[in-house]
N, CA, C and O atoms as a DFTB+ gen file, in Angstrom:
716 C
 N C O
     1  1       0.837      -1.183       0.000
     2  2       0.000       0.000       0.000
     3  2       0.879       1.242       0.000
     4  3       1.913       1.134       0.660
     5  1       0.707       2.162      -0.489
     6  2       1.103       3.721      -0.532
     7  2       1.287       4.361       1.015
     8  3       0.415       4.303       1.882
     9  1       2.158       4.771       1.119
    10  2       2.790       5.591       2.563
    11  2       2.156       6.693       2.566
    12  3       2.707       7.684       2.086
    13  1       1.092       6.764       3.007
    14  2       0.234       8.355       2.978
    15  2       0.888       9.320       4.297
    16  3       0.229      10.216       4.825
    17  1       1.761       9.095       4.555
    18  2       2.610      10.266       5.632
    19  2       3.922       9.719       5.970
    20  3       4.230       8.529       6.039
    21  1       4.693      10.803       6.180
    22  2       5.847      10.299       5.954
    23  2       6.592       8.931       7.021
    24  3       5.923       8.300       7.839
    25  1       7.662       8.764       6.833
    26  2       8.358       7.676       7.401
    27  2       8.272       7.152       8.473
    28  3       7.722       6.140       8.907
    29  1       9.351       8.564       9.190
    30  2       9.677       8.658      10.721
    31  2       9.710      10.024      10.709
    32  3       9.871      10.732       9.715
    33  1       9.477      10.548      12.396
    34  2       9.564      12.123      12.790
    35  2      10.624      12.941      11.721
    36  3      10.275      14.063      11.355
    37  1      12.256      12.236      11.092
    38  2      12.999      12.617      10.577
    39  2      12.542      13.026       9.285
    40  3      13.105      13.957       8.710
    41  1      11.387      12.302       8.675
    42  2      10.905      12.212       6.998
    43  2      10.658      13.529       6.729
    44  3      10.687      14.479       7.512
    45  1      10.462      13.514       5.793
    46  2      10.005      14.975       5.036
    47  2       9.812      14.406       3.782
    48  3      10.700      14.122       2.977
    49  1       8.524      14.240       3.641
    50  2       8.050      12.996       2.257
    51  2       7.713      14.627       1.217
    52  3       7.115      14.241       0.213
    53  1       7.823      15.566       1.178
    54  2       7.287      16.933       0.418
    55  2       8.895      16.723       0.021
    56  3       8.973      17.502      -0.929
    57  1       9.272      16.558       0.064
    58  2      11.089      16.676      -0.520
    59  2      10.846      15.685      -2.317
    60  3      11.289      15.981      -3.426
    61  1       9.961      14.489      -1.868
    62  2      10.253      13.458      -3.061
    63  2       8.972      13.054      -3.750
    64  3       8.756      12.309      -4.705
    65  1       8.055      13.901      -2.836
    66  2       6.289      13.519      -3.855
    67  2       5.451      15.022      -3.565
    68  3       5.579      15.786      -2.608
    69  1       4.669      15.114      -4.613
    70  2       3.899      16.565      -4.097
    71  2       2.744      16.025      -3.412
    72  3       2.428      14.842      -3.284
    73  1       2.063      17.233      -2.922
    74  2       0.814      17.202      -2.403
    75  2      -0.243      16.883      -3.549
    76  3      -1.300      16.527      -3.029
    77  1      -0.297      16.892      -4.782
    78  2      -1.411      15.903      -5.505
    79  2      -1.468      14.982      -5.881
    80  3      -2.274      14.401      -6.609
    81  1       0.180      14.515      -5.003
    82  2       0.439      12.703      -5.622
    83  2      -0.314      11.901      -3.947
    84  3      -1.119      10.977      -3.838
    85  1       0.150      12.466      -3.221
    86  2      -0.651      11.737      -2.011
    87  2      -1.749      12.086      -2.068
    88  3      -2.487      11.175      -1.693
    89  1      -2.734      13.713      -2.592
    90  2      -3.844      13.603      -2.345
    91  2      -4.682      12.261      -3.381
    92  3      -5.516      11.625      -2.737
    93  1      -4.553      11.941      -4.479
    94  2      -4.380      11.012      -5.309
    95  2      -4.516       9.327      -4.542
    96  3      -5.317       8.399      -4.658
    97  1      -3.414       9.537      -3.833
    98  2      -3.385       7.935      -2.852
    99  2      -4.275       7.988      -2.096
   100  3      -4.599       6.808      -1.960
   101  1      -5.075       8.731      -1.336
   102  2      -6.006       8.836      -0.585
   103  2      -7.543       8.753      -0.642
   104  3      -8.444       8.623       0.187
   105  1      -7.436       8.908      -2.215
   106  2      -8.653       8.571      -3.003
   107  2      -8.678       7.140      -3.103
   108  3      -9.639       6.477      -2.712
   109  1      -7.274       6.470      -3.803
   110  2      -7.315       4.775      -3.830
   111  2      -7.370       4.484      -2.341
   112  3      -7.602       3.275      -2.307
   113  1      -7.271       4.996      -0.879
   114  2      -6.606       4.367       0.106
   115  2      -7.978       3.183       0.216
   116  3      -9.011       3.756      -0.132
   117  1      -8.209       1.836       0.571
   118  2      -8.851       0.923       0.738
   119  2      -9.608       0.683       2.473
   120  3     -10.559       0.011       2.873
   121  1      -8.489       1.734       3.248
   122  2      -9.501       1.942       4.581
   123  2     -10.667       2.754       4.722
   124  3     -11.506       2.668       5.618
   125  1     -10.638       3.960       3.266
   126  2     -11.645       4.632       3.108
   127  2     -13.185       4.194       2.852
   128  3     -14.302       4.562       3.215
   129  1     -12.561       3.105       1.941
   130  2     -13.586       2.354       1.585
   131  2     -14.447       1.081       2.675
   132  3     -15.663       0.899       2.737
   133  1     -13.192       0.228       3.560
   134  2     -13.462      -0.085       4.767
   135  2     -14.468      -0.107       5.414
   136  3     -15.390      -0.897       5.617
   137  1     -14.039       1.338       5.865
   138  2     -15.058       2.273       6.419
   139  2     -16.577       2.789       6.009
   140  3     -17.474       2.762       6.851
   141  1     -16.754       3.153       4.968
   142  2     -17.738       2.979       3.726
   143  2     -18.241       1.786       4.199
   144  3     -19.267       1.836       4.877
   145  1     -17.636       0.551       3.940
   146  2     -18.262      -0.768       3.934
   147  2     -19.244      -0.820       5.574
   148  3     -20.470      -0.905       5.644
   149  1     -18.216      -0.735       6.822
   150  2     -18.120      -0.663       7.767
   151  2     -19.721      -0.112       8.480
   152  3     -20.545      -0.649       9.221
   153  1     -19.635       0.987       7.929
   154  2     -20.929       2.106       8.387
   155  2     -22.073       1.756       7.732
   156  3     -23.191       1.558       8.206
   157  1     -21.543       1.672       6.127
   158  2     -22.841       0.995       6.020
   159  2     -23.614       0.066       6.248
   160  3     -24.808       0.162       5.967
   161  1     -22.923      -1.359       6.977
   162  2     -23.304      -2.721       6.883
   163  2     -23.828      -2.351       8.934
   164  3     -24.595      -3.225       9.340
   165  1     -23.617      -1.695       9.587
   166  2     -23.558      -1.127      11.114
   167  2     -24.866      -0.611      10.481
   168  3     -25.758      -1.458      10.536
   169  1     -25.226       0.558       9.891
   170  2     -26.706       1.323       9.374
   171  2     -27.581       0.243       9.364
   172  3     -28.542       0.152      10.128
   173  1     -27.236      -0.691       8.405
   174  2     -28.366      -1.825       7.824
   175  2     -28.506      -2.785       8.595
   176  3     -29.571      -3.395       8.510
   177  1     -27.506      -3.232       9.582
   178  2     -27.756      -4.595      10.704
   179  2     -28.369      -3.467      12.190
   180  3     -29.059      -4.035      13.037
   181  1     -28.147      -2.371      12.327
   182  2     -28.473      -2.037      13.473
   183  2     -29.909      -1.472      13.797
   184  3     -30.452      -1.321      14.892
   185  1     -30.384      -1.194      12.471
   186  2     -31.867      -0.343      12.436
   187  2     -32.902      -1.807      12.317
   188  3     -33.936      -2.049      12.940
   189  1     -32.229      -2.597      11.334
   190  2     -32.814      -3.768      11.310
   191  2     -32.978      -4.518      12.768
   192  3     -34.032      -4.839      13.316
   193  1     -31.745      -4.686      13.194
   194  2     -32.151      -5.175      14.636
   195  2     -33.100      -4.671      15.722
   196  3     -33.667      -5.479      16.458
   197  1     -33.342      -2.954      15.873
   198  2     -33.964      -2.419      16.181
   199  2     -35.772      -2.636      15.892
   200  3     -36.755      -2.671      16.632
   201  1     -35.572      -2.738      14.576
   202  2     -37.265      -2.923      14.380
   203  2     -37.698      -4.238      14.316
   204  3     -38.896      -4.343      14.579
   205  1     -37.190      -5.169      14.082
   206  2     -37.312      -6.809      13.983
   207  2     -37.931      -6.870      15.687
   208  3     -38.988      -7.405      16.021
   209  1     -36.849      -6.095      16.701
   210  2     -37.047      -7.011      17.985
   211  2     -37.653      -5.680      19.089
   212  3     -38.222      -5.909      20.156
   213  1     -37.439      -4.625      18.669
   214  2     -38.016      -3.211      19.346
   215  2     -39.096      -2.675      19.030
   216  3     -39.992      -2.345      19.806
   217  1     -39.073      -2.545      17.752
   218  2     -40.377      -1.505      17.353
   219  2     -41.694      -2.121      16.769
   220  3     -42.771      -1.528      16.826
   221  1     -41.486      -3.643      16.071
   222  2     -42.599      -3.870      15.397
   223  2     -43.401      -4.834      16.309
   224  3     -44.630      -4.829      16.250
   225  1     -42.589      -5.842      17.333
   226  2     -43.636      -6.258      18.578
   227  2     -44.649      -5.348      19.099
   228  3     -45.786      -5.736      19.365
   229  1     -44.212      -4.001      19.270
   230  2     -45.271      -3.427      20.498
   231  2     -46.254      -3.075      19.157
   232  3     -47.460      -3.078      19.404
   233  1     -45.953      -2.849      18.115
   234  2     -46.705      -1.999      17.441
   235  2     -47.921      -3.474      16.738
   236  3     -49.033      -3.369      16.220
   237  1     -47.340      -4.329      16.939
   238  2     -48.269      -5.394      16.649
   239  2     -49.391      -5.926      17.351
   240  3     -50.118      -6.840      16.962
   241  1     -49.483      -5.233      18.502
   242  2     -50.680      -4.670      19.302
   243  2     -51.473      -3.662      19.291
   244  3     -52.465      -3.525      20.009
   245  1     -51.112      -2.992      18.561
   246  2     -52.188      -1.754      18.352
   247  2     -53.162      -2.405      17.324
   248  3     -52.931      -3.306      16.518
   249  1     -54.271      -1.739      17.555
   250  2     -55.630      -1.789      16.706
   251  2     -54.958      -1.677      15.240
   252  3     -53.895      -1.181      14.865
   253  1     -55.877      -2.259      14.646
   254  2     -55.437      -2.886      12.992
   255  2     -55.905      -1.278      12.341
   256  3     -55.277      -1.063      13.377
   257  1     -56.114      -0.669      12.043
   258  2     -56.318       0.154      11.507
   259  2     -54.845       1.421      11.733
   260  3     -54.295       2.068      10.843
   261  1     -54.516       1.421      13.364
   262  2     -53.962       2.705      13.294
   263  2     -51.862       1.857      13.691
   264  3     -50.749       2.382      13.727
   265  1     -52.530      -0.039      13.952
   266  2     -51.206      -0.840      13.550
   267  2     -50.536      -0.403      11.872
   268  3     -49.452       0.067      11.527
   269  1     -51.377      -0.690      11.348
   270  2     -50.584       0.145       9.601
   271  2     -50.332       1.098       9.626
   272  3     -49.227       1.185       9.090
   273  1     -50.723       2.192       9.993
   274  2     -50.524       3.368       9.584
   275  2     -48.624       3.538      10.569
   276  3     -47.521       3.733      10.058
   277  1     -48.818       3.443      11.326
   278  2     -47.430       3.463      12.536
   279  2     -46.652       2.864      12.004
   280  3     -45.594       3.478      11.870
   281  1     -46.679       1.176      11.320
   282  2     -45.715       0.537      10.739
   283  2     -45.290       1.317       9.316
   284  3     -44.068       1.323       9.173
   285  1     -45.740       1.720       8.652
   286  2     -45.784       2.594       6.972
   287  2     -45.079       3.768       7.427
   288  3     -44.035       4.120       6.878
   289  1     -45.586       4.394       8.396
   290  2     -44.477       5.306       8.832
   291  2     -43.141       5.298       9.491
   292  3     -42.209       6.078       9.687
   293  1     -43.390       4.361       9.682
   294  2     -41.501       3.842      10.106
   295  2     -40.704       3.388       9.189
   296  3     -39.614       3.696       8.706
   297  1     -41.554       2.524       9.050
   298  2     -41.184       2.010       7.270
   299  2     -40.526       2.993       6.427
   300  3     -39.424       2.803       5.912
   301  1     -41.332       4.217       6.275
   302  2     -40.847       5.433       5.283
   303  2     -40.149       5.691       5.910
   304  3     -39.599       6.538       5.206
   305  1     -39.400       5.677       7.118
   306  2     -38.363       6.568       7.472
   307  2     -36.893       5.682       7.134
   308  3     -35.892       6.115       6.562
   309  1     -37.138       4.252       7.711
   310  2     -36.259       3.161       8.078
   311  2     -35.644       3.099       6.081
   312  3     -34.463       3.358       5.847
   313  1     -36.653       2.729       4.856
   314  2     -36.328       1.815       3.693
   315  2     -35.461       2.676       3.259
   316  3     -34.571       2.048       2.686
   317  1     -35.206       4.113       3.231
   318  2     -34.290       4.995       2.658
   319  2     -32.825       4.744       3.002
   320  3     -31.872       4.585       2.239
   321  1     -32.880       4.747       4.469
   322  2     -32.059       4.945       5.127
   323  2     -31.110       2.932       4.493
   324  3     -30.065       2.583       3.943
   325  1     -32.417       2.225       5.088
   326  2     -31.916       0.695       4.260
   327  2     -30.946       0.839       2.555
   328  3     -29.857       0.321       2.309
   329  1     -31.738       1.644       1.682
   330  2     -31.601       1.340       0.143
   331  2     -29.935       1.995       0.056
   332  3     -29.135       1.565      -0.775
   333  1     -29.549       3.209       1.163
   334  2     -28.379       3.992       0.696
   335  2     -27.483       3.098       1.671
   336  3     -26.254       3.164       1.651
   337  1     -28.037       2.445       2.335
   338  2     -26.913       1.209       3.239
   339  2     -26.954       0.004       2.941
   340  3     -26.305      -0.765       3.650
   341  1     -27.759      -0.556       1.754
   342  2     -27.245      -1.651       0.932
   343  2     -26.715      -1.040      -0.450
   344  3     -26.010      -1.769      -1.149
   345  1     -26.949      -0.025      -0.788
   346  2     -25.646       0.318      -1.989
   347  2     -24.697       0.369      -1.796
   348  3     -23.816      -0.269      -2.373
   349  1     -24.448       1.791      -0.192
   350  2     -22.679       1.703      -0.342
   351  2     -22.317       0.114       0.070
   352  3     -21.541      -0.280      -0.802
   353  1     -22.431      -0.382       0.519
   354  2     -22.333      -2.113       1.048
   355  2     -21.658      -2.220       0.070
   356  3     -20.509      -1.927      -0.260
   357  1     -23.180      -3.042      -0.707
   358  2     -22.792      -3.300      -2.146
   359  2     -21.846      -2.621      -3.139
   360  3     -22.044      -3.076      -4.266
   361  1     -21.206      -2.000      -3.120
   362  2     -20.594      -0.888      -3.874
   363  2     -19.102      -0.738      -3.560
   364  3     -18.184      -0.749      -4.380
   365  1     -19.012      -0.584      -2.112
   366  2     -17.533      -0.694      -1.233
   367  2     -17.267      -2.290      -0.770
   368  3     -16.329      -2.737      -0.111
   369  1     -18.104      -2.798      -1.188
   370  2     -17.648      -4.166      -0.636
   371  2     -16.843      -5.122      -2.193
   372  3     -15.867      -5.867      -2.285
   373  1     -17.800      -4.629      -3.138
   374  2     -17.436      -4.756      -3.800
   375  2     -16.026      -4.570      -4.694
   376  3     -15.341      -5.441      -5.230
   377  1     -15.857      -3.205      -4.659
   378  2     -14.866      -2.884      -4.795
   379  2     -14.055      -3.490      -3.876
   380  3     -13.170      -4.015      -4.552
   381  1     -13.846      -3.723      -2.696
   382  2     -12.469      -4.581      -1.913
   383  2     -12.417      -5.741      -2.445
   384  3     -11.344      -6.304      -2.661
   385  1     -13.540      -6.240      -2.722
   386  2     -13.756      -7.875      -3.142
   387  2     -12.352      -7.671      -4.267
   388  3     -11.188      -8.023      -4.080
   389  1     -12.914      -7.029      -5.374
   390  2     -12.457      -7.239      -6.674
   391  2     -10.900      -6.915      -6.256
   392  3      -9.977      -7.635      -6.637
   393  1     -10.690      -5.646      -5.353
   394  2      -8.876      -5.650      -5.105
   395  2      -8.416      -6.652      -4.456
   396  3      -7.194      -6.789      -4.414
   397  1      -9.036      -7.337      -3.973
   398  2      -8.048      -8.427      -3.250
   399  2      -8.235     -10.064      -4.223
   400  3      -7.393     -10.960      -4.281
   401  1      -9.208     -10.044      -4.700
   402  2      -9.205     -11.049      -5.744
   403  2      -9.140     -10.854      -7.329
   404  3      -9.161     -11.914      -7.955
   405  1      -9.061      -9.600      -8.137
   406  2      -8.515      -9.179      -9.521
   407  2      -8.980     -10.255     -10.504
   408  3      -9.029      -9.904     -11.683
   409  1      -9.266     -11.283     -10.260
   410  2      -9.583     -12.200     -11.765
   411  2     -11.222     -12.866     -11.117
   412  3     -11.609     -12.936      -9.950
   413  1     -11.681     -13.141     -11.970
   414  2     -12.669     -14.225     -12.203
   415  2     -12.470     -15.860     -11.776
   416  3     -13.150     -16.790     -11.342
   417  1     -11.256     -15.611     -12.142
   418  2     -10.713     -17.388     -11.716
   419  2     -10.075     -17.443     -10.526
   420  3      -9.569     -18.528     -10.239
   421  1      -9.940     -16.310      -9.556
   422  2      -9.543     -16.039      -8.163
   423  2     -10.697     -16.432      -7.427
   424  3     -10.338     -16.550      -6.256
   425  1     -12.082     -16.728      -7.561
   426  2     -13.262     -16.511      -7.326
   427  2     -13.566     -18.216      -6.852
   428  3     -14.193     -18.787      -5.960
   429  1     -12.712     -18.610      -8.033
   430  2     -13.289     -20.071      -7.633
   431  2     -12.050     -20.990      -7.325
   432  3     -12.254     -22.189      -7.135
   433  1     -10.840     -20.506      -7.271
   434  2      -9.486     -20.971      -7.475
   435  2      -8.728     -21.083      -5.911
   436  3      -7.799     -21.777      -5.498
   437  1      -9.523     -20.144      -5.332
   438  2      -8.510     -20.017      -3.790
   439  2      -9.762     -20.080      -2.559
   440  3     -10.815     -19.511      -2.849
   441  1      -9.699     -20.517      -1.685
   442  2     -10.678     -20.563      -0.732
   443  2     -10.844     -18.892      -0.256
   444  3     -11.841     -18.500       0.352
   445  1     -10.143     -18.340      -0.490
   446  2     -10.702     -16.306      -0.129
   447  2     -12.062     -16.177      -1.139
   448  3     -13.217     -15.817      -0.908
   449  1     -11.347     -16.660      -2.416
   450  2     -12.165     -16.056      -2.955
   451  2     -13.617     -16.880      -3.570
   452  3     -14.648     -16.432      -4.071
   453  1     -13.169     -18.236      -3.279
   454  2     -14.706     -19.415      -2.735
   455  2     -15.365     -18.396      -1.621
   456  3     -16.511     -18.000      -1.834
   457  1     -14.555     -17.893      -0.242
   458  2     -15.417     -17.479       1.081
   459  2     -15.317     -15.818       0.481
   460  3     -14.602     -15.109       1.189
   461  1     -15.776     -15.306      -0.408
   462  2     -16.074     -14.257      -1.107
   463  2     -17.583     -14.556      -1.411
   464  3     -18.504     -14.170      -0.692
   465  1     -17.760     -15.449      -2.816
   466  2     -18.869     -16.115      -3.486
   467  2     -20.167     -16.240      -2.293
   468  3     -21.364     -15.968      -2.385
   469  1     -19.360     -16.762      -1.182
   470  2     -20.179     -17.463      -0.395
   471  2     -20.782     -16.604       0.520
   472  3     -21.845     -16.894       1.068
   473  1     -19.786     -14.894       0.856
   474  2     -20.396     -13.919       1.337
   475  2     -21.485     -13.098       0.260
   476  3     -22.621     -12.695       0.511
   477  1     -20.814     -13.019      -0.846
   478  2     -21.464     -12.502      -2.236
   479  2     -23.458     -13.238      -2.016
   480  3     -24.520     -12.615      -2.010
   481  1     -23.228     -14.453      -1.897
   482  2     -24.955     -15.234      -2.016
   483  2     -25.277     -14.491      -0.979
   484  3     -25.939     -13.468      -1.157
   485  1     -24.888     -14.855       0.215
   486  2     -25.619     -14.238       1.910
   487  2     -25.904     -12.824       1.169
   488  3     -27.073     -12.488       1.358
   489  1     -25.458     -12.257       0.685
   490  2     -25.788     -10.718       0.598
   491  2     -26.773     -10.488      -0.520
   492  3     -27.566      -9.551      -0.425
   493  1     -26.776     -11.409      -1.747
   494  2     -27.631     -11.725      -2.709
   495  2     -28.931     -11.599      -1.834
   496  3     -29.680     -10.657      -1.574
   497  1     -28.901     -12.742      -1.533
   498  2     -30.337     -12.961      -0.439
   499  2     -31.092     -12.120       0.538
   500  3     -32.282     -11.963       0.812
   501  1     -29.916     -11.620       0.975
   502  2     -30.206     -10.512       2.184
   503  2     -31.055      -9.344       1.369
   504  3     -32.104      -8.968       1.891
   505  1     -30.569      -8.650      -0.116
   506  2     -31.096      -7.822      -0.745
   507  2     -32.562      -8.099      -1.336
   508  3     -33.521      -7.398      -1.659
   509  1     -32.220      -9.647      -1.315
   510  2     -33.354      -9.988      -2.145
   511  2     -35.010     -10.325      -1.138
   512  3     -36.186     -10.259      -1.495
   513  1     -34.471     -10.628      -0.020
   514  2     -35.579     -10.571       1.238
   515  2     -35.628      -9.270       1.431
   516  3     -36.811      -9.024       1.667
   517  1     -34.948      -8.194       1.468
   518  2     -35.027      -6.704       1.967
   519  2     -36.124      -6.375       0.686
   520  3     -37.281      -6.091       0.994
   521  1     -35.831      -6.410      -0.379
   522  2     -36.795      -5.855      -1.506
   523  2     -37.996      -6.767      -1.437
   524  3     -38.986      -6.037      -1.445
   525  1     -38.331      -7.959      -1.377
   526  2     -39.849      -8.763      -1.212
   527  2     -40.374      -7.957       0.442
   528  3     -41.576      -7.762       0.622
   529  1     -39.552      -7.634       1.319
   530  2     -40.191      -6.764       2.546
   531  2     -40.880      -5.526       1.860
   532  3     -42.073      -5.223       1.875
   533  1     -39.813      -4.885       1.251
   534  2     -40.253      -3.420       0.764
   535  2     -41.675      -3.668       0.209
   536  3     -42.635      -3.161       0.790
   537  1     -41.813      -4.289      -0.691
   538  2     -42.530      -4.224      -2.329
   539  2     -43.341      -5.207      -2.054
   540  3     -44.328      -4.798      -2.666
   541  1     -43.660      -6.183      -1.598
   542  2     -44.108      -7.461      -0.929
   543  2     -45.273      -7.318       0.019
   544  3     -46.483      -7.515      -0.091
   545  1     -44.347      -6.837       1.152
   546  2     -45.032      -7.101       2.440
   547  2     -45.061      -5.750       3.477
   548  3     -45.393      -5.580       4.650
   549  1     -44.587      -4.981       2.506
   550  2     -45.388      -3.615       3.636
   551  2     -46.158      -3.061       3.140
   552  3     -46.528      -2.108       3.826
   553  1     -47.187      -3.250       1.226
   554  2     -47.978      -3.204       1.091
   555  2     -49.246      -4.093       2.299
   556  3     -50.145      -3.364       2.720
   557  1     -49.245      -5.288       2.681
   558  2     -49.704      -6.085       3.177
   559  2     -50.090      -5.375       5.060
   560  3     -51.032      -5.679       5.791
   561  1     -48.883      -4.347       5.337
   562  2     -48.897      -3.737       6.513
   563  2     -50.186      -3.217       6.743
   564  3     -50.877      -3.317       7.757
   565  1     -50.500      -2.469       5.340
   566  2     -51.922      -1.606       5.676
   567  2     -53.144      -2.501       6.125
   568  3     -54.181      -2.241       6.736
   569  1     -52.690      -3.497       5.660
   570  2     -54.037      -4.124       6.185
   571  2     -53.862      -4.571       7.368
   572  3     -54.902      -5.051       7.818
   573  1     -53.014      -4.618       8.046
   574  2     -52.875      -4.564       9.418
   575  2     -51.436      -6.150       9.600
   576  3     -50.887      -6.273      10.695
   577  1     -51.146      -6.909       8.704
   578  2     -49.832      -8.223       8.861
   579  2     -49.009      -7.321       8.921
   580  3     -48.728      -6.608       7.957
   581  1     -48.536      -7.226       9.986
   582  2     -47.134      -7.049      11.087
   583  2     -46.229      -7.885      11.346
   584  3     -45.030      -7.607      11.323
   585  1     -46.648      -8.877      11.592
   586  2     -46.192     -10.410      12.248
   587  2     -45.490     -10.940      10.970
   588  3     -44.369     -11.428      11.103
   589  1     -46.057     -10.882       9.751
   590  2     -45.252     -11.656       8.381
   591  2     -43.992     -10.493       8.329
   592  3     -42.788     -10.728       8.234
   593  1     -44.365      -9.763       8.381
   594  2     -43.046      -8.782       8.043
   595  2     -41.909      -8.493       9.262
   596  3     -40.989      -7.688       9.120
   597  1     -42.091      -9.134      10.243
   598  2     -41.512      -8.941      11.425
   599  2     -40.730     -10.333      11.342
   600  3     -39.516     -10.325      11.544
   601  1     -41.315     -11.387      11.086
   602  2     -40.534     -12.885      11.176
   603  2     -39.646     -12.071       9.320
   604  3     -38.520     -12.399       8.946
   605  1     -40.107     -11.563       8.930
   606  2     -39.103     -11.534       7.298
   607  2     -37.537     -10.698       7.625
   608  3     -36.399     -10.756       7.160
   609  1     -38.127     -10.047       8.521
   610  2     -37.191      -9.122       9.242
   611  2     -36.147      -9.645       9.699
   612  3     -35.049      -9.264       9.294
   613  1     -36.241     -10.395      10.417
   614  2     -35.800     -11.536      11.527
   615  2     -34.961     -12.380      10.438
   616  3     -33.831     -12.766      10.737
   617  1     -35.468     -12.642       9.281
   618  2     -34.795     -13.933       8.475
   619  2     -33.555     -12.657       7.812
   620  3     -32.398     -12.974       7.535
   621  1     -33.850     -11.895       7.728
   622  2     -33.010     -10.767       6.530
   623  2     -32.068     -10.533       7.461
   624  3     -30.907     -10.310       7.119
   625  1     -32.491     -10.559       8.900
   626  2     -31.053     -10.150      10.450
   627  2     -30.557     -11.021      10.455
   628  3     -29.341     -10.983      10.647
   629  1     -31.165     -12.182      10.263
   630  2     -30.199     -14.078       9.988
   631  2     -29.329     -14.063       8.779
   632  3     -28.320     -14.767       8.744
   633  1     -29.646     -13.348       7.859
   634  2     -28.316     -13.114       6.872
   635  2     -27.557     -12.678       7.272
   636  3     -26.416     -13.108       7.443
   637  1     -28.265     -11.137       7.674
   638  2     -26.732     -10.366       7.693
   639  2     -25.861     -11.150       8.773
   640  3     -24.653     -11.248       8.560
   641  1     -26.334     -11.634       9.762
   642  2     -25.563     -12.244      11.238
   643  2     -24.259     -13.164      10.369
   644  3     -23.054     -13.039      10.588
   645  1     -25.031     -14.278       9.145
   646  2     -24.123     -14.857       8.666
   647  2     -23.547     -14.337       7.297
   648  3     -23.314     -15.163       6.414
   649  1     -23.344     -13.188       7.118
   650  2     -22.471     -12.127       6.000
   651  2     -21.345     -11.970       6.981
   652  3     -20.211     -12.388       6.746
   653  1     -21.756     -11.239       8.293
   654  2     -20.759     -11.280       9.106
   655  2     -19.720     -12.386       9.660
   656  3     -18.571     -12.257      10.081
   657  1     -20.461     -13.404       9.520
   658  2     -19.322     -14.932       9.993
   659  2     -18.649     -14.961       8.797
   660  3     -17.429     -15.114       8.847
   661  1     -19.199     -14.844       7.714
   662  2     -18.728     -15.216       6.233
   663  2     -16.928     -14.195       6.319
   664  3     -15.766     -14.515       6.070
   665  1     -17.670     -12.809       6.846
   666  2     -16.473     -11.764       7.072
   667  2     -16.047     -12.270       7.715
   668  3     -15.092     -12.813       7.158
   669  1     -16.099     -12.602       8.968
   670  2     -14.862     -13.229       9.478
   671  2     -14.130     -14.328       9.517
   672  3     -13.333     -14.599      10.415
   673  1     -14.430     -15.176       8.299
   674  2     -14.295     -16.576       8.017
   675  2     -12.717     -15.728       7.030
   676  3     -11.536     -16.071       7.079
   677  1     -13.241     -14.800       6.385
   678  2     -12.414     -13.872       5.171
   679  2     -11.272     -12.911       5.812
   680  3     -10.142     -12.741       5.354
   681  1     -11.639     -12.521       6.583
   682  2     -10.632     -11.843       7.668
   683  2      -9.129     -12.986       8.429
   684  3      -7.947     -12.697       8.621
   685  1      -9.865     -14.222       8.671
   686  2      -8.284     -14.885       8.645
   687  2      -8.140     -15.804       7.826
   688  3      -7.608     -16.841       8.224
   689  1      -8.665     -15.669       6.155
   690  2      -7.983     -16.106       5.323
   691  2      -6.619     -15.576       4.965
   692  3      -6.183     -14.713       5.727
   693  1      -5.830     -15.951       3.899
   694  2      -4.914     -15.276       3.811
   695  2      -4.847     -15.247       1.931
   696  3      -4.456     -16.126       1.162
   697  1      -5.431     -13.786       1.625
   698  2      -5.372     -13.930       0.117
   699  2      -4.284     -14.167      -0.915
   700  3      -4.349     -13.876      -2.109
   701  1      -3.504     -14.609      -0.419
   702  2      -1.842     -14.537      -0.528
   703  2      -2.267     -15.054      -2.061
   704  3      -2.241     -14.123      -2.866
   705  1      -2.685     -16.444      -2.678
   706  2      -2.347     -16.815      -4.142
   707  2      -2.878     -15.768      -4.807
   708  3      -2.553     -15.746      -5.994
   709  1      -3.513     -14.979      -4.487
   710  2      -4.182     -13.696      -5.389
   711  2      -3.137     -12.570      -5.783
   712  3      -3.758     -11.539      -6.039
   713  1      -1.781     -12.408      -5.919
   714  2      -1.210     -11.534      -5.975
   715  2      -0.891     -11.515      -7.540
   716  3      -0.215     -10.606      -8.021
């Protein structure tokens, strides 16, 4: 990786690179993205956890008429906040994927990038239960089913739980044949 500051206290890295060659590295730096990944996948497992096991029990007691209306409004607040925290996901995760594995045949050739594929499905799925919630089953809210969309909830927090093992299955791999 690129030395984005200098050496030691002694360095003086402005002597041998300018300031638009590091600002430059800082754009590629891969903790940026990390992080990106990081916040977003924290946004989408933590609001989720929140309404799966906090907000949609109690509200599954209220009277059927003014139960929809409360769930639709959370809903509108929560799916936005969901759609821009499964893109960057998708988007920054992606991008690390592809730098640490570079080919197509890295994918199926080295166990990183088999326990890639295998995070890649969990997240397939995860998107793909998040959108049948959206489009699916919070039409279904108004009529007062809480309970279907609350166990869907629950299955979409069972992904992400195992996206995360998948990450850390990937975290002490060692992508080493990928170079």
């Amino acid at each position: 990786t690129y030395r984005l500051s200098d050496h030691t206290t002694a360095d003086d890295a402005t002597r041998y690179r300018s300031p638009d060659e590091v600002a430059e590295a800082w754009k590629r730096d891969p903790i940026v993205r990390l992080r990106g990944y990081l916040a977003a996948t924290g946004a989408w497992l933590g609001t989720l956890l929140a309404l799966a096991f906090a907000a949609f029990p109690p509200l599954a007691a209220l009277p059927s008429p003014s139960r929809g209306e409360a769930v639709i409004r959370l809903l509108g607040t929560f799916s936005p906040l969901a759609l821009v925290a499964a893109g960057t996901m998708a988007a920054s995760g992606g991008l690390l994927a592809w730098r640490y594995v570079g080919t197509f045949e890295g994918f199926v050739a080295y166990d990183y990038g088999r326990w890639l594929l295998v995070k890649l499905g969990l997240l397939a799925g995860a998107v793909g239960l998040g959108w049948w919630n959206w489009r699916v089953l919070t039409p279904r809210v108004g009529e007062g089913d809480v309970r279907t969309l609350t166990r869907s909830a629950r299955r979409e927090l069972l992904l992400g739980a195992l996206i995360v093992l998948a990450t850390a299955i990937l975290v002490a791999l060692d992508p080493g044949g990928l170079d």
